[in-house]
Coordinates of C-alpha atoms in Angstrom, one line a residue:
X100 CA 115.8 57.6 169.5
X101 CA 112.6 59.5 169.7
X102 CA 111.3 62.8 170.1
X103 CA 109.3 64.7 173.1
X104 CA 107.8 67.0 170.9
X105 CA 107.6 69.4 167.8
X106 CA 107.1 72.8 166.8
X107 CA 107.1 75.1 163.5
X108 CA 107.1 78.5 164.8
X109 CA 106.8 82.2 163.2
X110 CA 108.6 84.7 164.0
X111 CA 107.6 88.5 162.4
X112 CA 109.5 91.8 164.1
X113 CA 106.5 93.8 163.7
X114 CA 103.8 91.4 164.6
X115 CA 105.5 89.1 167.1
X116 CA 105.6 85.0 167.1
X117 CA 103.2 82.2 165.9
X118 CA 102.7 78.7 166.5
X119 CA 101.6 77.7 163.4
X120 CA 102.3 73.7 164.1
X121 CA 102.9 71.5 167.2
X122 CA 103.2 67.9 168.0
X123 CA 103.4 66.1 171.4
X124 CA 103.8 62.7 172.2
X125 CA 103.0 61.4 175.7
X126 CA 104.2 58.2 175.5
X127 CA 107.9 59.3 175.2
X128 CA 107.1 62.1 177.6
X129 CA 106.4 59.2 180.2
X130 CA 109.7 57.9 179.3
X131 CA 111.6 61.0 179.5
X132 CA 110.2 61.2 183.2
X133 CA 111.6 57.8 183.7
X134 CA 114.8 58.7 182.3
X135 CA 115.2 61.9 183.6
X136 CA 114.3 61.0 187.2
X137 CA 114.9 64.0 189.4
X138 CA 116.2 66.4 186.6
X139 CA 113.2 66.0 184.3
X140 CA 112.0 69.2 183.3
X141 CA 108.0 69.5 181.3
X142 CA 107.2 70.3 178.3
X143 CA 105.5 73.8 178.3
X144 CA 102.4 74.9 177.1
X145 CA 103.2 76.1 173.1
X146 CA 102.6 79.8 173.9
X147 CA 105.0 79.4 177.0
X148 CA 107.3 77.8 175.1
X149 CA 107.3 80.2 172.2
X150 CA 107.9 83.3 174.0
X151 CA 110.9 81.3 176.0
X152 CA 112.5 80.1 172.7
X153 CA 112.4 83.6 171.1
X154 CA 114.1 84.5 173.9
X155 CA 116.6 82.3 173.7
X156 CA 117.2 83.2 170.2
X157 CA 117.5 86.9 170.9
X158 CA 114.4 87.6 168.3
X159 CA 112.7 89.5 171.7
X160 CA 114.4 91.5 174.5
X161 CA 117.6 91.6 172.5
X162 CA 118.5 95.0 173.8
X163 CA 118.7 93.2 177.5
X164 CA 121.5 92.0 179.1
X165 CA 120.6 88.8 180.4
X166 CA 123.5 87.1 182.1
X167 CA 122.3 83.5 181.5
X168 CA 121.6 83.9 177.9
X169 CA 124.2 86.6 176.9
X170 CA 127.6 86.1 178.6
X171 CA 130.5 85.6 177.0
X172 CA 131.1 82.1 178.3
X173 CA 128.1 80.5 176.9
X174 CA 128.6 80.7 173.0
X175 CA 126.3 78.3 171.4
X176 CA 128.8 76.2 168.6
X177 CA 125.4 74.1 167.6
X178 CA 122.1 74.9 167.1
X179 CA 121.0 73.1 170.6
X180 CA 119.4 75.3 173.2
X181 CA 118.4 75.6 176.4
X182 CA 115.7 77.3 176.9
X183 CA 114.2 78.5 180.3
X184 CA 110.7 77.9 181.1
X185 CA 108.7 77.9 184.5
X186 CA 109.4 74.2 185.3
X187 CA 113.3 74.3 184.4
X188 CA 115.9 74.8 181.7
X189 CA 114.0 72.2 178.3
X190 CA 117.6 70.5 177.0
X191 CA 118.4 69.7 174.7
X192 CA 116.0 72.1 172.4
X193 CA 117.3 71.7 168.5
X194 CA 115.9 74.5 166.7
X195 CA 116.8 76.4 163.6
X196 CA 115.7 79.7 161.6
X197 CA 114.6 79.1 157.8
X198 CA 113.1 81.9 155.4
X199 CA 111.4 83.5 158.2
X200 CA 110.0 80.5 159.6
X201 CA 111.8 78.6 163.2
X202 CA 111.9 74.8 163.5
X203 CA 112.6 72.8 166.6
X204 CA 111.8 69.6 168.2
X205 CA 113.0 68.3 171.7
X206 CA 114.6 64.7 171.4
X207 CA 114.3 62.2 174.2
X208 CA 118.0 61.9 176.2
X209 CA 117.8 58.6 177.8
X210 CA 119.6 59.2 181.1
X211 CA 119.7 61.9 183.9
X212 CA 119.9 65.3 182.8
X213 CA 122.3 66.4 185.4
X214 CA 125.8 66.6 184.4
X215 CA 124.4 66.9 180.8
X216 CA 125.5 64.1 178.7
X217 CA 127.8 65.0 175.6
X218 CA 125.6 66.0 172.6
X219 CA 127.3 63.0 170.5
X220 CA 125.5 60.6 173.1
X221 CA 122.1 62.3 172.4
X222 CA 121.1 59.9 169.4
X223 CA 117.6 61.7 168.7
X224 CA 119.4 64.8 167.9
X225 CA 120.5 63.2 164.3
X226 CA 117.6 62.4 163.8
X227 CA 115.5 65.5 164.5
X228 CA 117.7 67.4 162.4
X229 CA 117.0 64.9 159.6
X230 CA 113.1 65.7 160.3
X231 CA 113.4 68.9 160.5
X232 CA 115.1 68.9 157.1
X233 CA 112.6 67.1 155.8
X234 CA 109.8 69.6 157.2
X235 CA 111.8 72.8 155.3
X236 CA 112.3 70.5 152.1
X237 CA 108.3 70.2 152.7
X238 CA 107.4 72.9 153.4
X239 CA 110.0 75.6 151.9
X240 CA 108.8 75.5 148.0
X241 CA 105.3 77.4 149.4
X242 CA 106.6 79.8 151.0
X243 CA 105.7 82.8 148.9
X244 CA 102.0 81.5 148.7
X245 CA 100.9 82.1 152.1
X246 CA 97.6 79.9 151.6
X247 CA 99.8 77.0 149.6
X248 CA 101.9 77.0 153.1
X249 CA 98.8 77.3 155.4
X250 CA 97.2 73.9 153.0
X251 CA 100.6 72.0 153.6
X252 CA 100.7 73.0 157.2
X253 CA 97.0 71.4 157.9
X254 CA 98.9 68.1 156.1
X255 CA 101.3 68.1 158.3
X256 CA 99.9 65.6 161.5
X257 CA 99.3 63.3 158.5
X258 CA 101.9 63.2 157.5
X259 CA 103.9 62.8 160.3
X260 CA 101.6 59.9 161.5
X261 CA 103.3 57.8 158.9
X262 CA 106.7 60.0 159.2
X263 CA 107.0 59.8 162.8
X264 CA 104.8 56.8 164.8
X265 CA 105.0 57.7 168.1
X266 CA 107.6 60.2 168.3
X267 CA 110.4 58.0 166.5
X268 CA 111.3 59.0 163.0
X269 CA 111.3 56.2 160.4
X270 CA 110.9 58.4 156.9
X271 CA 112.5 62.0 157.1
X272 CA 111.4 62.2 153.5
X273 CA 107.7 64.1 153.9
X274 CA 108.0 65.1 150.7
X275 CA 107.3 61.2 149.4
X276 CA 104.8 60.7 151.8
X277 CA 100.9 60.7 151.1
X278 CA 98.8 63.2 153.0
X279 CA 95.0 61.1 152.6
X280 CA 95.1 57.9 154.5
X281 CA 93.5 56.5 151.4
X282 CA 96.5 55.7 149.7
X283 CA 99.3 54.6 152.3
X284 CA 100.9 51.8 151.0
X285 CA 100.9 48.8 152.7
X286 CA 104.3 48.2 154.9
X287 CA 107.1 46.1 152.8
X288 CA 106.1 42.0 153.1
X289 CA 109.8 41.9 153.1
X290 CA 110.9 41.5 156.4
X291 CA 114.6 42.8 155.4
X292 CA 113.0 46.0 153.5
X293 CA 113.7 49.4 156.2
X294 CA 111.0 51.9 156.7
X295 CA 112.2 54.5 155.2
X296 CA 112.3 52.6 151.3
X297 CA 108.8 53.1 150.6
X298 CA 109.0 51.7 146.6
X299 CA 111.4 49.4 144.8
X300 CA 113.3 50.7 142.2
X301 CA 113.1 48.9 138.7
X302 CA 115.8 49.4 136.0
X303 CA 119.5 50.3 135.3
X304 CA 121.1 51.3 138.7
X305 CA 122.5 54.5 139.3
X306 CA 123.8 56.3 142.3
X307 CA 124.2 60.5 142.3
X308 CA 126.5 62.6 144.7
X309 CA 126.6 66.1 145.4
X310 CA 128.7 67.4 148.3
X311 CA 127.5 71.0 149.1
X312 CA 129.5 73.1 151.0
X313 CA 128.6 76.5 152.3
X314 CA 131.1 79.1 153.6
X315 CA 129.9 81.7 156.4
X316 CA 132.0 84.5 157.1
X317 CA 132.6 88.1 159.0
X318 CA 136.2 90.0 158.1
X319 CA 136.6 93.4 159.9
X320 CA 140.1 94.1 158.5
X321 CA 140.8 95.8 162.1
X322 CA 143.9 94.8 164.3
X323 CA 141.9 94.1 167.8
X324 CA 139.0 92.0 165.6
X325 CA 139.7 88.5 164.7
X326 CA 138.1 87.3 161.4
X327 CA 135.6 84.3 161.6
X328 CA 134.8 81.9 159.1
X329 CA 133.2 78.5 159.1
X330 CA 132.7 75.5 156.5
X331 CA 129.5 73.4 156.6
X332 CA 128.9 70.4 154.2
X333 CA 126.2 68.1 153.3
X334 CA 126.6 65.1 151.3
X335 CA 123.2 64.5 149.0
X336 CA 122.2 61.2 147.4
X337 CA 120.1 59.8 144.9
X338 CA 120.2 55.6 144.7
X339 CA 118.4 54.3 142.3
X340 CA 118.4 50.5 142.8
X341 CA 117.1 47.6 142.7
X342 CA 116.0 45.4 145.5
X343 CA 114.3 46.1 149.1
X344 CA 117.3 46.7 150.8
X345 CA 120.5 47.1 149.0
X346 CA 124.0 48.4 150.3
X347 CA 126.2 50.8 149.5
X348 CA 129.6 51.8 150.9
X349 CA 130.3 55.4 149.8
X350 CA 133.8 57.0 150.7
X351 CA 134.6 60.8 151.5
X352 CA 138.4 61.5 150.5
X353 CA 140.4 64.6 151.4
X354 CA 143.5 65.7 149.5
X355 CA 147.1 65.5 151.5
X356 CA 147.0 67.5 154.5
X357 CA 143.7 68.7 154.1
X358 CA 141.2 69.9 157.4
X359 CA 139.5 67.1 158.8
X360 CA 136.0 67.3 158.7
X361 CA 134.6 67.8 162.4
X362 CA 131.0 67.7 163.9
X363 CA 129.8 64.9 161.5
X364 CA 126.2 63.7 161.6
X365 CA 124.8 60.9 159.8
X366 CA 121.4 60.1 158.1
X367 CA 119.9 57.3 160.0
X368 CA 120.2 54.7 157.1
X369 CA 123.6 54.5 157.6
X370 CA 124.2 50.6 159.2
X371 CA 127.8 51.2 160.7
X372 CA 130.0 53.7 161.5
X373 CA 134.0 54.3 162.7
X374 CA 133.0 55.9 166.1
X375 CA 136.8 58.3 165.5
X376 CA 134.7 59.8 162.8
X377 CA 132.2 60.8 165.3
X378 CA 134.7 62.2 167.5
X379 CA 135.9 65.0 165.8
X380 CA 134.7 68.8 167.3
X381 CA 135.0 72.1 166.1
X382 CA 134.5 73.4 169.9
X383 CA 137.8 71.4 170.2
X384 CA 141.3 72.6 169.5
X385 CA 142.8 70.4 166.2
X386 CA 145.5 68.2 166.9
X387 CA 147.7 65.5 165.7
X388 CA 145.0 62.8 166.7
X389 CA 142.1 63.6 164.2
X390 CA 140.6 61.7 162.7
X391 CA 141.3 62.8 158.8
X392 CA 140.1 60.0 157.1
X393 CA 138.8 58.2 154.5
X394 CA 135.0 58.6 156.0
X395 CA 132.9 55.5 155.2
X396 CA 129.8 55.6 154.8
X397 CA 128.0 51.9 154.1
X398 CA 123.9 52.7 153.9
X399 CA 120.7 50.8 152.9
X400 CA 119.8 54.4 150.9
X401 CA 115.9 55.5 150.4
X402 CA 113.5 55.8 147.8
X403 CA 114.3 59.6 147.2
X404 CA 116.9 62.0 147.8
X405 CA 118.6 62.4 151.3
X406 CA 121.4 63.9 152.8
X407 CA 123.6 61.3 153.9
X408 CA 126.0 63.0 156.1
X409 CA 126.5 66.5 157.3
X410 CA 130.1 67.8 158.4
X411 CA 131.8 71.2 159.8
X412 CA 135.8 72.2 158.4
X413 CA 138.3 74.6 160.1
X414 CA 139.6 75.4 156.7
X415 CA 143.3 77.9 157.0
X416 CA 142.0 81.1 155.4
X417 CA 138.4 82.3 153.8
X418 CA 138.1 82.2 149.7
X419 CA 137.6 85.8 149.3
X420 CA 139.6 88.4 151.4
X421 CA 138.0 91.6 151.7
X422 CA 138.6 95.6 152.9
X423 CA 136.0 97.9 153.4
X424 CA 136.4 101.4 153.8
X425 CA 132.9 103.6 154.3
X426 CA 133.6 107.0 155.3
X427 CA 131.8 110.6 155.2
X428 CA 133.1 113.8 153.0
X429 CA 130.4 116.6 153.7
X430 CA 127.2 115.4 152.2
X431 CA 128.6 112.5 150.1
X432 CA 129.8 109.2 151.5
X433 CA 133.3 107.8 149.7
X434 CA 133.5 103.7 149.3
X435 CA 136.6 101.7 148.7
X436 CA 136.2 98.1 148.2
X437 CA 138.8 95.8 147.4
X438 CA 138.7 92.0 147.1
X439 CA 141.3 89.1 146.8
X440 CA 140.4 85.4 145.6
X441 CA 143.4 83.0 147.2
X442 CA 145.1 81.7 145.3
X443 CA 144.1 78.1 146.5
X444 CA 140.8 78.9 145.4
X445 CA 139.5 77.8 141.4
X446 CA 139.3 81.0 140.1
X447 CA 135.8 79.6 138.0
X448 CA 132.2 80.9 139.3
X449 CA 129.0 80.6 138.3
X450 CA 128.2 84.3 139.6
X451 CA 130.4 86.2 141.7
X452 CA 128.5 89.2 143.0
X453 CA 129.5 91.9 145.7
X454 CA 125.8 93.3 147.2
X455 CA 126.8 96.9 149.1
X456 CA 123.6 97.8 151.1
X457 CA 123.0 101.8 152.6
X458 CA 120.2 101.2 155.4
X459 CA 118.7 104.1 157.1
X460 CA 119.7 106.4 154.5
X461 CA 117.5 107.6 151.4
X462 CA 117.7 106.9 148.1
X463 CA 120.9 107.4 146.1
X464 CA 120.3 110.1 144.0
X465 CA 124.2 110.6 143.0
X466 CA 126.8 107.7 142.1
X467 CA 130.3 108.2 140.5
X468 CA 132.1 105.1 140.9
X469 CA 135.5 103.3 139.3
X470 CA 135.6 99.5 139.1
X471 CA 139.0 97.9 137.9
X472 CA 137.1 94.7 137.2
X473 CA 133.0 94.3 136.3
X474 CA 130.2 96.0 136.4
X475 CA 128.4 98.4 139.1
X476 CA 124.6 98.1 139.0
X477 CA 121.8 100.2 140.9
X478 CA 118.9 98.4 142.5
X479 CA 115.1 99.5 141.4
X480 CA 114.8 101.0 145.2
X481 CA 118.0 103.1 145.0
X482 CA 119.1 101.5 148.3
X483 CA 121.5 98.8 147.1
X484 CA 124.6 98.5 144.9
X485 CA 125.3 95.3 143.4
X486 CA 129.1 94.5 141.7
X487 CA 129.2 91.9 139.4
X488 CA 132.4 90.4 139.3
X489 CA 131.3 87.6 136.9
X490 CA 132.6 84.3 136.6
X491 CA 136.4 85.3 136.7
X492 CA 138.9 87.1 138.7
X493 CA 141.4 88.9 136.5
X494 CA 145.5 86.9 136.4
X495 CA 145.8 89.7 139.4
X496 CA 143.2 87.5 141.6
X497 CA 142.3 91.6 142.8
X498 CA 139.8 93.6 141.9
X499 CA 138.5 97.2 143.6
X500 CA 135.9 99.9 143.7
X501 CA 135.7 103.4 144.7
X502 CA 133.1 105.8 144.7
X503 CA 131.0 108.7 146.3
X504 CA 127.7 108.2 146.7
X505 CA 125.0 111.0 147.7
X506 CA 121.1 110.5 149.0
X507 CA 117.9 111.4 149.1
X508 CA 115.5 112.2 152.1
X509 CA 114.4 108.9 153.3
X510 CA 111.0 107.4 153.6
X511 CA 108.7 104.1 155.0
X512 CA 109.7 102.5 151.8
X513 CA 114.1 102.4 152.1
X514 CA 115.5 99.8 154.2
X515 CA 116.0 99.8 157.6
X516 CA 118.6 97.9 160.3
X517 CA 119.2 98.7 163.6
X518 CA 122.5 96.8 163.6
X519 CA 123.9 99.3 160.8
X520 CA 123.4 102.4 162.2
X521 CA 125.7 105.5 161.5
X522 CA 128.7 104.3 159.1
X523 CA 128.5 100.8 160.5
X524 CA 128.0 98.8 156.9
X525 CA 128.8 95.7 155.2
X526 CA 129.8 94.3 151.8
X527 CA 127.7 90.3 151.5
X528 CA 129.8 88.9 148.6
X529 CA 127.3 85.9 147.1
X530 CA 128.8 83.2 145.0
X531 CA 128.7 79.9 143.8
X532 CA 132.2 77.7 142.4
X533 CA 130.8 74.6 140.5
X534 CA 133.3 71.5 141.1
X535 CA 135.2 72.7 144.3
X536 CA 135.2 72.6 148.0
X537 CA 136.7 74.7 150.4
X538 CA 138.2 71.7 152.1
X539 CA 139.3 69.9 149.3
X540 CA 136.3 66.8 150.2
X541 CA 135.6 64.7 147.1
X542 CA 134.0 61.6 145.9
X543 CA 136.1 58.7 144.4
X544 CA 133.7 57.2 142.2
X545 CA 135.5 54.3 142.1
X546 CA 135.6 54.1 145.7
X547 CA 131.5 54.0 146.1
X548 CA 130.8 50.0 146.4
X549 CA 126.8 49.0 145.2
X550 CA 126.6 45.2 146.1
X551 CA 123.5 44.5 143.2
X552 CA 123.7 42.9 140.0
X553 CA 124.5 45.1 136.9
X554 CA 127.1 48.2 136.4
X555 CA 126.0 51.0 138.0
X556 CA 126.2 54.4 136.7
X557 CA 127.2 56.7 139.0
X558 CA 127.6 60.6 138.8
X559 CA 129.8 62.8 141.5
X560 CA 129.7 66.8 141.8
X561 CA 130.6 69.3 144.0
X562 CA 129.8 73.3 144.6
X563 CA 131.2 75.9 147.3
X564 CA 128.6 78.4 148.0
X565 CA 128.6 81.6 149.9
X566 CA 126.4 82.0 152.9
X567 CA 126.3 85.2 154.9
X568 CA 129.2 86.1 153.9
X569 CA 130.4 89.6 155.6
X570 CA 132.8 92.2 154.9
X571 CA 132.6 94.9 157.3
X572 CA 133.5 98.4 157.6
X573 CA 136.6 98.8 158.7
X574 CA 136.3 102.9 159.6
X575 CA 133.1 102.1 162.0
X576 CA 132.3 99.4 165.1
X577 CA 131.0 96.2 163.8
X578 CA 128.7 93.3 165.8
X579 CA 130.7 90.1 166.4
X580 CA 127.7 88.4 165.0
X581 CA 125.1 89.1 162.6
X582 CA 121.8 87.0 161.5
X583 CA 121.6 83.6 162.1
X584 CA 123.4 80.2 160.8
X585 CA 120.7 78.9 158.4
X586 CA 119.5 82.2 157.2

């Protein structure tokens, strides 16, 4: 379970790419070689390998057919790449887009490359995602101070000295780490502490556990489309306990007949597992034989928070159904809008907003509009319409807006997109439902077992949030996809 090598990459339309950080480590190079044999393909140079895995992520040369990167039969289902370079295809590439920024690591696969071994087998990719994770939690809170970023950035081979020995990832936590050599702390004189608790707790034991999950979505509303959505959970903890290596058993339950969770990856704290739990893919069909539960989890948790698990859902049917209409009368463009909350769904948000963007258009200079439900705001730029539904849907569960909208002459300063072109447009519906999941997934706080002295307290939550979350226009074409998974 180590890694080849690590990058944080840039990525700006205008300016092109950046390598801003990169890691090697030789020694597990020399070992992929040995595993790899015959099929071991090089790690590139990082200018090489930037331009290839921009590529590969359609942010270059997207208006190219390439057969090998854009047929229909190869639809990626993960966020593992291959990516071609001079010496070969580099599998299995893990690599990610956050807040303008790309992370990606390649993790050692300890056998031949050729036939590719199933991902599940690949143990390094768990933990790379972990460290990647670890790197945005890092990295992420800077990330409107450009020289706050660029000061953490030079921390980072620190910090992934004591992070990462040697390519293998003990602490995914950078955040706890120290930067100055100065004050490492000593490694645990118990022999039975792990790695990755770097302090002891002292005081009343207490345990919190938020399962986030984050619904993506396209609806077209058009016969010869089929609407896509996906569920994606993480399961966050905070332990606060005493002792240098306690255990916890915590339990994921799902309601009667509920979607099993699929694609399940565990933090690497996690001492044993049900290998059926493991089993369970989204790129599979769902049958009878799924593994639906109850998902134990039994852990020797960190210092600090962590995401113990993460999960995928085929849930039956999306939250929100939508219809957009976008169509043009002379100089005015008419919008209908209509929205239905199922009735599955707790009808309690924190916000409920429906964002109507006009790209390559000027600003809006006229508005007359009806809403059955809300309020209709204008954005300072004049380019973007934002519905405020509010924390409610009405008894009806449906709400609606119409309206004509005229511009202005446009200029550098309105929005541009050269997916949304003509009438092709998009309502993004952004959300959040406090004490709720889409699958039905919940903690039984009775369930979670702390083997330490003393009553713990322990705390359970639970949110469904929206994430890119599209309804298209139904009157104009529409891409089949449309920004990227962790935008």
């Amino acid at each position: 379970m180590a890694l080849r090598a690590l990058w944080l990459l840039r990525h700006d339309p205008g300016a092109g790419g950046a390598v801003l950080f990169s890691r090697r480590y030789p020694t597990v190079e020399i070992r992929a070689e040995t595993f790899n044999g015959s099929t071991h393909v090089p790690v590139p140079s990082d200018s090489a390998f930037l331009k290839a895995l921009l590529f590969e992520l359609r942010l270059i040369d997207d208006h190219i057919f390439v057969e090998h990167r854009d047929t229909c039969t190869r639809i990626n289902h993960s966020s593992v790449y291959s990516v071609r370079t001079e010496g070969g295809d580099l599998w299995p590439v893990l690599a990610f887009q956050k807040s303008g920024l790309i992370y990606a690591c390649l993790p050692l696969v300890e056998e031949t490359l050729e036939p590719r071994p199933p991902l599940l087998t690949v143990s390094g990719l768990s933990q790379g995602l972990a460290l990647l994770l670890g790197i945005v939690d890092y990295i992420s809170p800077s990330r409107k101070n450009e020289a706050e970023m660029s000061a953490k950035i030079g921390q980072l081979r620190n910090l992934l000295i004591q992070a990462c020995p040697l390519g293998t990832p003990l602490n995914t936590n950078i955040r706890s780490l120290n930067s100055s050599f100065d004050d490492i702390q000593e490694m645990p004189t118990d022999e039975n502490q792990p790695a990755w608790r770097s302090n002891t707790y002292k005081g009343k034991p207490q345990v919190n556990v938020c399962i986030t999950e984050k619904v993506k979505c396209m609806q077209y509303d058009k016969r010869d489309v089929v609407d896509m959505w996906q569920v994606y959970g993480a399961v966050n903890c905070k332990c606060d306990i005493e002792g240098s290596a306690p255990n916890v058993t915590l339990t994921l339950n799902l309601p009667t007949n509920g979607p099993p969770l699929q694609d399940i990856v565990v933090h690497h704290c996690v001492t044993s597992i049900d290998p059926a739990m493991l089993m369970s893919s989204s790129a599979e069909p769902l049958d009878d034989s799924v593994y639906n539960g109850p998902y134990k989890f039994p852990f020797i948790p960190p210092s600090d928070s962590f995401n113990l698990c993460y999960y995928t859902s085929q849930v039956p049917v999306p939250p929100i159904l939508g219809c957009y209409q976008l169509i043009e009368e002379g100089s005015q463009l008419k919008i209908t809008v209509n929205l239905k909350l199922h009735e599955s769904v707790k009808n309690s948000f924190e916000y409920c907003e429906a964002h109507i963007p006009f790209f390559n258009r000027g600003p809006i200079t006229q508005l007359e509009y009806k809403v059955s439900y809300g309020q209709l705001d204008l954005s300072r730029e004049k380019s973007l319409l934002v519905w405020v539904i509010g924390q409610k849907f009405p008894k009806s569960l449906e709400v609606s807006l119409t309206g004509n909208v005229s511009f202005g002459t446009a200029g550098k300063e309105h929005p541009t997109d050269y997916v949304c072109s003509g009438n092709t447009a998009y309502v993004k519906l952004c959300f959040r439902i406090p004490d709720f999941t889409l699958t039905g997934c919940y903690v039984d706080q009775h369930s979670i077992q702390i083997f330490v002295p003393g009553k713990p307290k322990i705390t359970a939550s639970r949110e469904l949030i929206s994430s890119n979350y599209y309804i298209w226009n139904s009157k104009a074409p529409a891409p089949m996809v449309y920004k990227t998974l962790f935008d």
